[in-house]
Coordinates of C-alpha atoms in Angstrom, one line a residue:
X1 CA -38.3 -19.0 -58.0
X2 CA -40.1 -16.8 -55.6
X3 CA -43.6 -14.6 -55.5
X4 CA -42.7 -11.4 -53.1
X5 CA -45.8 -10.0 -51.8
X6 CA -45.5 -6.2 -50.6
X7 CA -47.1 -5.2 -48.0
X8 CA -47.7 -1.3 -46.1
X9 CA -48.8 -0.8 -42.9
X10 CA -52.0 -0.4 -44.6
X11 CA -52.1 -4.4 -45.7
X12 CA -51.1 -5.4 -42.3
X13 CA -54.1 -3.6 -40.9
X14 CA -56.5 -5.7 -43.0
X15 CA -54.8 -9.2 -42.8
X16 CA -57.9 -11.9 -42.9
X17 CA -58.0 -15.3 -41.3
X18 CA -60.6 -17.1 -43.1
X19 CA -63.7 -18.7 -41.9
X20 CA -65.2 -22.0 -42.4
X21 CA -68.9 -21.8 -42.0
X22 CA -69.2 -22.7 -46.0
X23 CA -66.6 -24.6 -47.6
X24 CA -65.5 -22.7 -50.9
X25 CA -65.5 -23.9 -54.7
X26 CA -61.4 -23.6 -54.5
X27 CA -61.8 -26.6 -52.2
X28 CA -63.2 -28.5 -54.9
X29 CA -60.8 -27.2 -57.7
X30 CA -57.8 -27.8 -55.5
X31 CA -58.9 -31.7 -55.0
X32 CA -59.7 -31.7 -58.2
X33 CA -55.8 -31.2 -58.8
X34 CA -55.5 -34.0 -56.1
X35 CA -57.4 -36.7 -58.3
X36 CA -55.2 -35.8 -61.6
X37 CA -52.7 -35.8 -59.9
X38 CA -53.1 -39.0 -58.3
X39 CA -51.7 -37.7 -54.4
X40 CA -52.0 -40.8 -52.7
X41 CA -50.8 -39.0 -49.0
X42 CA -52.4 -40.7 -46.5
X43 CA -54.9 -37.5 -45.6
X44 CA -55.8 -37.8 -49.3
X45 CA -56.4 -41.4 -49.4
X46 CA -60.2 -42.6 -48.8
X47 CA -61.5 -39.8 -50.3
X48 CA -59.6 -40.2 -53.5
X49 CA -61.0 -43.7 -53.8
X50 CA -64.2 -42.7 -52.7
X51 CA -64.5 -40.3 -55.4
X52 CA -62.6 -41.6 -58.5
X53 CA -65.4 -44.2 -58.1
X54 CA -68.8 -42.0 -57.3
X55 CA -67.7 -39.3 -60.6
X56 CA -66.0 -40.1 -64.1
X57 CA -63.7 -37.0 -64.3
X58 CA -62.9 -38.2 -67.6
X59 CA -65.7 -37.1 -68.9
X60 CA -66.2 -33.8 -68.6
X61 CA -64.5 -31.1 -69.2
X62 CA -62.8 -29.9 -66.1
X63 CA -59.5 -31.8 -66.4
X64 CA -58.8 -29.4 -69.8
X65 CA -59.2 -25.9 -67.1
X66 CA -57.9 -27.6 -63.9
X67 CA -54.2 -29.0 -64.7
X68 CA -52.6 -31.8 -62.3
X69 CA -50.5 -28.9 -60.6
X70 CA -49.9 -25.3 -61.0
X71 CA -52.2 -22.4 -62.0
X72 CA -55.6 -22.6 -62.6
X73 CA -57.6 -20.2 -64.0
X74 CA -58.7 -17.7 -61.2
X75 CA -62.6 -17.3 -62.6
X76 CA -63.2 -20.7 -61.3
X77 CA -61.9 -19.5 -57.4
X78 CA -64.1 -16.5 -57.2
X79 CA -63.3 -14.7 -53.3
X80 CA -65.7 -12.8 -52.6
X81 CA -68.3 -14.6 -53.1
X82 CA -67.0 -18.8 -52.6
X83 CA -69.8 -21.1 -51.3
X84 CA -72.5 -22.4 -53.0
X85 CA -74.4 -20.8 -50.6
X86 CA -73.5 -17.6 -51.7
X87 CA -73.9 -17.7 -55.0
X88 CA -70.6 -19.0 -56.5
X89 CA -72.4 -21.0 -59.2
X90 CA -74.2 -17.7 -60.7
X91 CA -70.8 -15.8 -59.9
X92 CA -68.9 -18.2 -62.5
X93 CA -71.4 -18.2 -64.8
X94 CA -71.4 -14.0 -65.3
X95 CA -67.9 -13.9 -65.6
X96 CA -66.6 -11.6 -68.4
X97 CA -65.5 -13.1 -71.6
X98 CA -62.3 -10.2 -71.4
X99 CA -61.8 -11.8 -68.0
X100 CA -61.7 -15.4 -69.5
X101 CA -59.9 -15.4 -72.5
X102 CA -57.2 -13.5 -70.4
X103 CA -57.3 -16.5 -68.5
X104 CA -57.3 -19.2 -71.0
X105 CA -54.2 -17.5 -72.5
X106 CA -52.3 -17.8 -70.0
X107 CA -53.8 -21.1 -69.1
X108 CA -52.8 -22.1 -72.8
X109 CA -49.3 -21.8 -71.7
X110 CA -49.0 -24.6 -69.4
X111 CA -51.4 -26.8 -71.0
X112 CA -53.1 -27.1 -75.1
X113 CA -56.6 -25.5 -74.4
X114 CA -59.3 -27.8 -76.5
X115 CA -61.4 -25.6 -79.6
X116 CA -64.4 -27.0 -77.6
X117 CA -63.3 -24.6 -74.6
X118 CA -62.5 -21.9 -77.1
X119 CA -65.8 -20.5 -76.7
X120 CA -65.9 -19.3 -72.9
X121 CA -63.4 -16.5 -74.0
X122 CA -66.0 -15.0 -76.6
X123 CA -69.3 -15.4 -73.9
X124 CA -70.6 -18.8 -75.4
X125 CA -73.4 -19.7 -72.6
X126 CA -74.2 -23.2 -73.7
X127 CA -70.5 -24.5 -72.8
X128 CA -70.2 -22.2 -69.7
X129 CA -74.0 -23.4 -68.5
X130 CA -72.6 -27.1 -68.9
X131 CA -69.4 -26.1 -67.4
X132 CA -70.5 -24.7 -64.1
X133 CA -73.1 -27.9 -64.0
X134 CA -70.4 -30.0 -64.3
X135 CA -68.1 -28.6 -61.2
X136 CA -71.6 -28.0 -59.0
X137 CA -71.9 -31.8 -59.8
X138 CA -68.2 -32.1 -58.5
X139 CA -68.6 -30.1 -55.6
X140 CA -71.9 -31.9 -54.7
X141 CA -70.2 -35.4 -54.8
X142 CA -66.7 -34.8 -53.8
X143 CA -66.7 -32.0 -50.9
X144 CA -70.4 -31.9 -49.7
X145 CA -70.4 -35.4 -48.4
X146 CA -67.3 -34.6 -46.5
X147 CA -68.4 -31.4 -45.7
X148 CA -67.9 -31.8 -42.0
X149 CA -65.4 -33.6 -41.5
X150 CA -63.2 -30.8 -44.1
X151 CA -64.7 -27.8 -41.8
X152 CA -64.0 -29.4 -38.3
X153 CA -60.0 -29.6 -39.6
X154 CA -60.3 -25.9 -41.0
X155 CA -61.8 -25.0 -38.1
X156 CA -59.4 -26.3 -35.6
X157 CA -56.5 -24.3 -37.9
X158 CA -58.3 -21.4 -38.0
X159 CA -58.0 -21.6 -34.4
X160 CA -54.4 -22.1 -34.5
X161 CA -53.6 -18.8 -37.0
X162 CA -56.1 -16.7 -35.0
X163 CA -54.2 -17.2 -31.7
X164 CA -50.9 -16.7 -33.6
X165 CA -52.0 -13.2 -34.4
X166 CA -54.1 -11.7 -31.6
X167 CA -51.0 -13.5 -28.6
X168 CA -48.0 -12.9 -30.9
X169 CA -48.7 -10.4 -34.2
X170 CA -48.2 -11.1 -38.0
X171 CA -44.8 -12.2 -37.8
X172 CA -45.8 -15.2 -35.8
X173 CA -48.5 -16.2 -37.8
X174 CA -46.7 -15.9 -41.0
X175 CA -43.8 -17.6 -39.6
X176 CA -46.5 -20.5 -38.1
X177 CA -48.0 -21.1 -42.0
X178 CA -45.9 -23.4 -43.5
X179 CA -42.4 -23.6 -43.2
X180 CA -41.5 -22.8 -47.1
X181 CA -42.6 -19.0 -46.5
X182 CA -40.2 -16.6 -45.5
X183 CA -41.3 -13.2 -43.9
X184 CA -38.6 -10.5 -44.1
X185 CA -41.0 -7.3 -43.3
X186 CA -42.5 -6.4 -45.3
X187 CA -42.4 -8.7 -47.7
X188 CA -43.9 -12.5 -47.5
X189 CA -41.7 -14.8 -50.0
X190 CA -43.0 -18.2 -51.2
X191 CA -42.4 -20.4 -54.4
X192 CA -44.0 -19.6 -57.5
X193 CA -42.9 -20.9 -61.7
X194 CA -42.0 -17.4 -62.1
X195 CA -39.6 -14.4 -60.5
X196 CA -42.9 -11.7 -59.9
X197 CA -43.4 -9.1 -57.5
X198 CA -46.8 -8.1 -56.2
X199 CA -47.9 -4.9 -54.3
X200 CA -51.2 -5.0 -52.2
X201 CA -51.0 -1.7 -52.4
X202 CA -53.8 -1.3 -49.1
X203 CA -56.1 -4.2 -50.4
X204 CA -55.1 -6.5 -47.5
X205 CA -54.5 -10.3 -48.3
X206 CA -57.1 -13.5 -47.4
X207 CA -55.6 -16.2 -45.5
X208 CA -57.2 -19.7 -46.0
X209 CA -56.2 -22.7 -45.0
X210 CA -57.5 -25.5 -47.3
X211 CA -57.9 -29.0 -46.6
X212 CA -57.2 -29.9 -50.5
X213 CA -54.0 -27.4 -50.9
X214 CA -51.3 -29.7 -50.9
X215 CA -47.9 -29.4 -49.6
X216 CA -47.1 -25.7 -50.4
X217 CA -48.8 -22.4 -50.4
X218 CA -50.6 -21.0 -53.0
X219 CA -51.6 -16.9 -53.7
X220 CA -54.5 -16.3 -55.6
X221 CA -53.3 -12.8 -57.0
X222 CA -55.1 -10.7 -60.1
X223 CA -57.0 -7.4 -60.4
X224 CA -60.4 -8.2 -59.6
X225 CA -60.7 -10.7 -55.9
X226 CA -59.3 -9.6 -53.0
X227 CA -55.7 -11.3 -52.6
X228 CA -55.9 -14.4 -51.5
X229 CA -52.7 -16.7 -49.8
X230 CA -53.7 -20.3 -49.7
X231 CA -52.3 -23.0 -47.5
X232 CA -52.1 -26.0 -46.8
X233 CA -54.6 -26.7 -43.1
X234 CA -52.4 -29.2 -40.6
X235 CA -53.7 -32.6 -39.9
X236 CA -53.5 -34.8 -37.2
X237 CA -54.5 -38.2 -38.5
X238 CA -54.4 -40.1 -35.2
X239 CA -57.3 -37.5 -33.4
X240 CA -58.8 -35.9 -36.4
X241 CA -61.8 -37.5 -38.3
X242 CA -60.7 -37.9 -42.4
X243 CA -62.3 -37.3 -45.3
X244 CA -63.7 -40.3 -46.5
X245 CA -62.5 -42.9 -43.6
X246 CA -65.7 -44.2 -41.8
X247 CA -67.2 -43.4 -38.2
X248 CA -67.9 -46.1 -36.4
X249 CA -71.3 -44.6 -34.9
X250 CA -71.0 -46.4 -31.4
X251 CA -67.7 -44.9 -30.6
X252 CA -69.3 -41.4 -31.3
X253 CA -72.3 -41.8 -29.3
X254 CA -70.2 -43.1 -27.1
X255 CA -68.4 -39.6 -27.5
X256 CA -71.6 -37.5 -27.2
X257 CA -72.9 -39.7 -24.0
X258 CA -69.6 -37.8 -22.4
X259 CA -70.9 -34.8 -22.9
X260 CA -74.6 -35.1 -22.5
X261 CA -75.0 -38.3 -20.7
X262 CA -75.1 -41.4 -22.1
X263 CA -78.8 -41.9 -21.6
X264 CA -79.6 -38.0 -22.8
X265 CA -77.3 -38.9 -25.8
X266 CA -79.5 -42.3 -25.9
X267 CA -82.6 -39.9 -26.1
X268 CA -81.6 -37.5 -28.9
X269 CA -80.8 -40.4 -31.0
X270 CA -83.6 -42.2 -30.6
X271 CA -85.9 -39.0 -31.2
X272 CA -83.7 -37.9 -34.1
X273 CA -84.0 -41.2 -35.9
X274 CA -88.1 -41.4 -34.8
X275 CA -89.9 -38.2 -35.5
X276 CA -93.0 -37.3 -33.9
X277 CA -92.4 -40.4 -31.6
X278 CA -94.4 -40.0 -28.2
X279 CA -92.8 -40.0 -24.4
X280 CA -94.6 -43.4 -24.2
X281 CA -93.1 -44.9 -27.1
X282 CA -89.3 -43.4 -26.0
X283 CA -90.1 -45.5 -22.9
X284 CA -90.8 -48.3 -24.2
X285 CA -87.7 -48.6 -27.1
X286 CA -85.1 -47.1 -24.6
X287 CA -86.5 -49.2 -21.5
X288 CA -86.8 -46.1 -19.4
X289 CA -89.8 -45.1 -17.3
X290 CA -91.9 -42.3 -18.8
X291 CA -90.9 -39.6 -15.2
X292 CA -87.3 -40.3 -16.9
X293 CA -87.9 -39.5 -20.2
X294 CA -89.6 -36.7 -19.7
X295 CA -86.8 -35.2 -17.3
X296 CA -84.5 -35.8 -20.3
X297 CA -86.4 -34.3 -23.1
X298 CA -87.0 -31.5 -20.7
X299 CA -83.6 -30.9 -20.7
X300 CA -82.6 -31.4 -24.2
X301 CA -85.6 -29.1 -24.9
X302 CA -84.1 -26.8 -23.2
X303 CA -81.3 -26.6 -24.9
X304 CA -82.5 -26.2 -28.0
X305 CA -81.9 -30.3 -29.2
X306 CA -85.0 -30.9 -29.4
X307 CA -88.8 -29.4 -29.4
X308 CA -92.0 -31.3 -28.0
X309 CA -95.8 -30.5 -28.6
X310 CA -98.8 -32.0 -27.3
X311 CA -101.1 -33.8 -30.1
X312 CA -104.3 -34.8 -28.5
X313 CA -103.4 -36.7 -25.2
X314 CA -99.7 -37.6 -26.6
X315 CA -96.8 -35.0 -26.5
X316 CA -94.1 -35.9 -29.4
X317 CA -90.8 -34.6 -29.7
X318 CA -88.8 -33.8 -33.2
X319 CA -85.1 -33.5 -32.9
X320 CA -84.4 -29.4 -34.0
X321 CA -82.0 -28.4 -36.9
X322 CA -79.3 -27.7 -34.0
X323 CA -79.8 -31.1 -32.3
X324 CA -79.4 -33.0 -35.9
X325 CA -76.6 -30.9 -36.6
X326 CA -74.8 -32.1 -33.7
X327 CA -75.7 -35.6 -34.5
X328 CA -74.9 -35.4 -37.5
X329 CA -70.8 -34.7 -36.7
X330 CA -70.7 -37.5 -34.7
X331 CA -72.2 -39.9 -36.7
X332 CA -70.4 -38.6 -40.0

């Protein structure tokens, strides 16, 4: 059955393509559905094997609130405070019991809600705190370790969608999101459990690509948050890093060498692995002359990849957050 999302001119002017600086908790919630339905798609396979070992989902309350497929209570996926850095877990903790009661009633039509969770509907802080702690623990174990790979995939997808929007307009954007979407201005139609119409009424819509979305787009539409259209990010399995698949650090250093130069990449790596190392120690470790090391550390310092400071008669080097992040991206 179809869901028809109705746009006004004001809504078209308020289309936002989601950013990827921090991964939202909705990525974790969608990944829970991947675990529950044991999705064996190639893009999820290595991640799922690793996560099933590191996190005992069956010992938590999460399966009772996150079904293997279909709708998930919206209070678990806030839009405006969506990531740990923006306080998402505190936002979930302070959700009004009235909203939770309404959403649990809807969920109960899909799967039976255990009696131990009914306290959420009347503001039981103990149950809510336990639930949020479990969700945060899951995020830390299942999503955070793979953040670099996931954000890289989402950044490429966002650039693709932004290019469609800026070069060819909203019609091309909706046409390029997913084959199952149908745009017949001013209505966007997608598959839905019920035959439904939703009027955006000038609120606009956030288009958010997710690695764990699965094959079909879904909409997060309610009276509380910014309307969201969640779409699966396209992934090039041959060229992009996939969560859970280890990267050969030697190959990564070769790739970094192509950008910085082989010797300079090795200097950055050595400084990162040996904080506060001296110029002489770098020269000995890398079998380089003092003059060569000084030249490379000067260039890295000018690029803000390392910092250097003098202690007595030696110059010592440390990696900056930018340098550490650059090297971590190639090693993760």
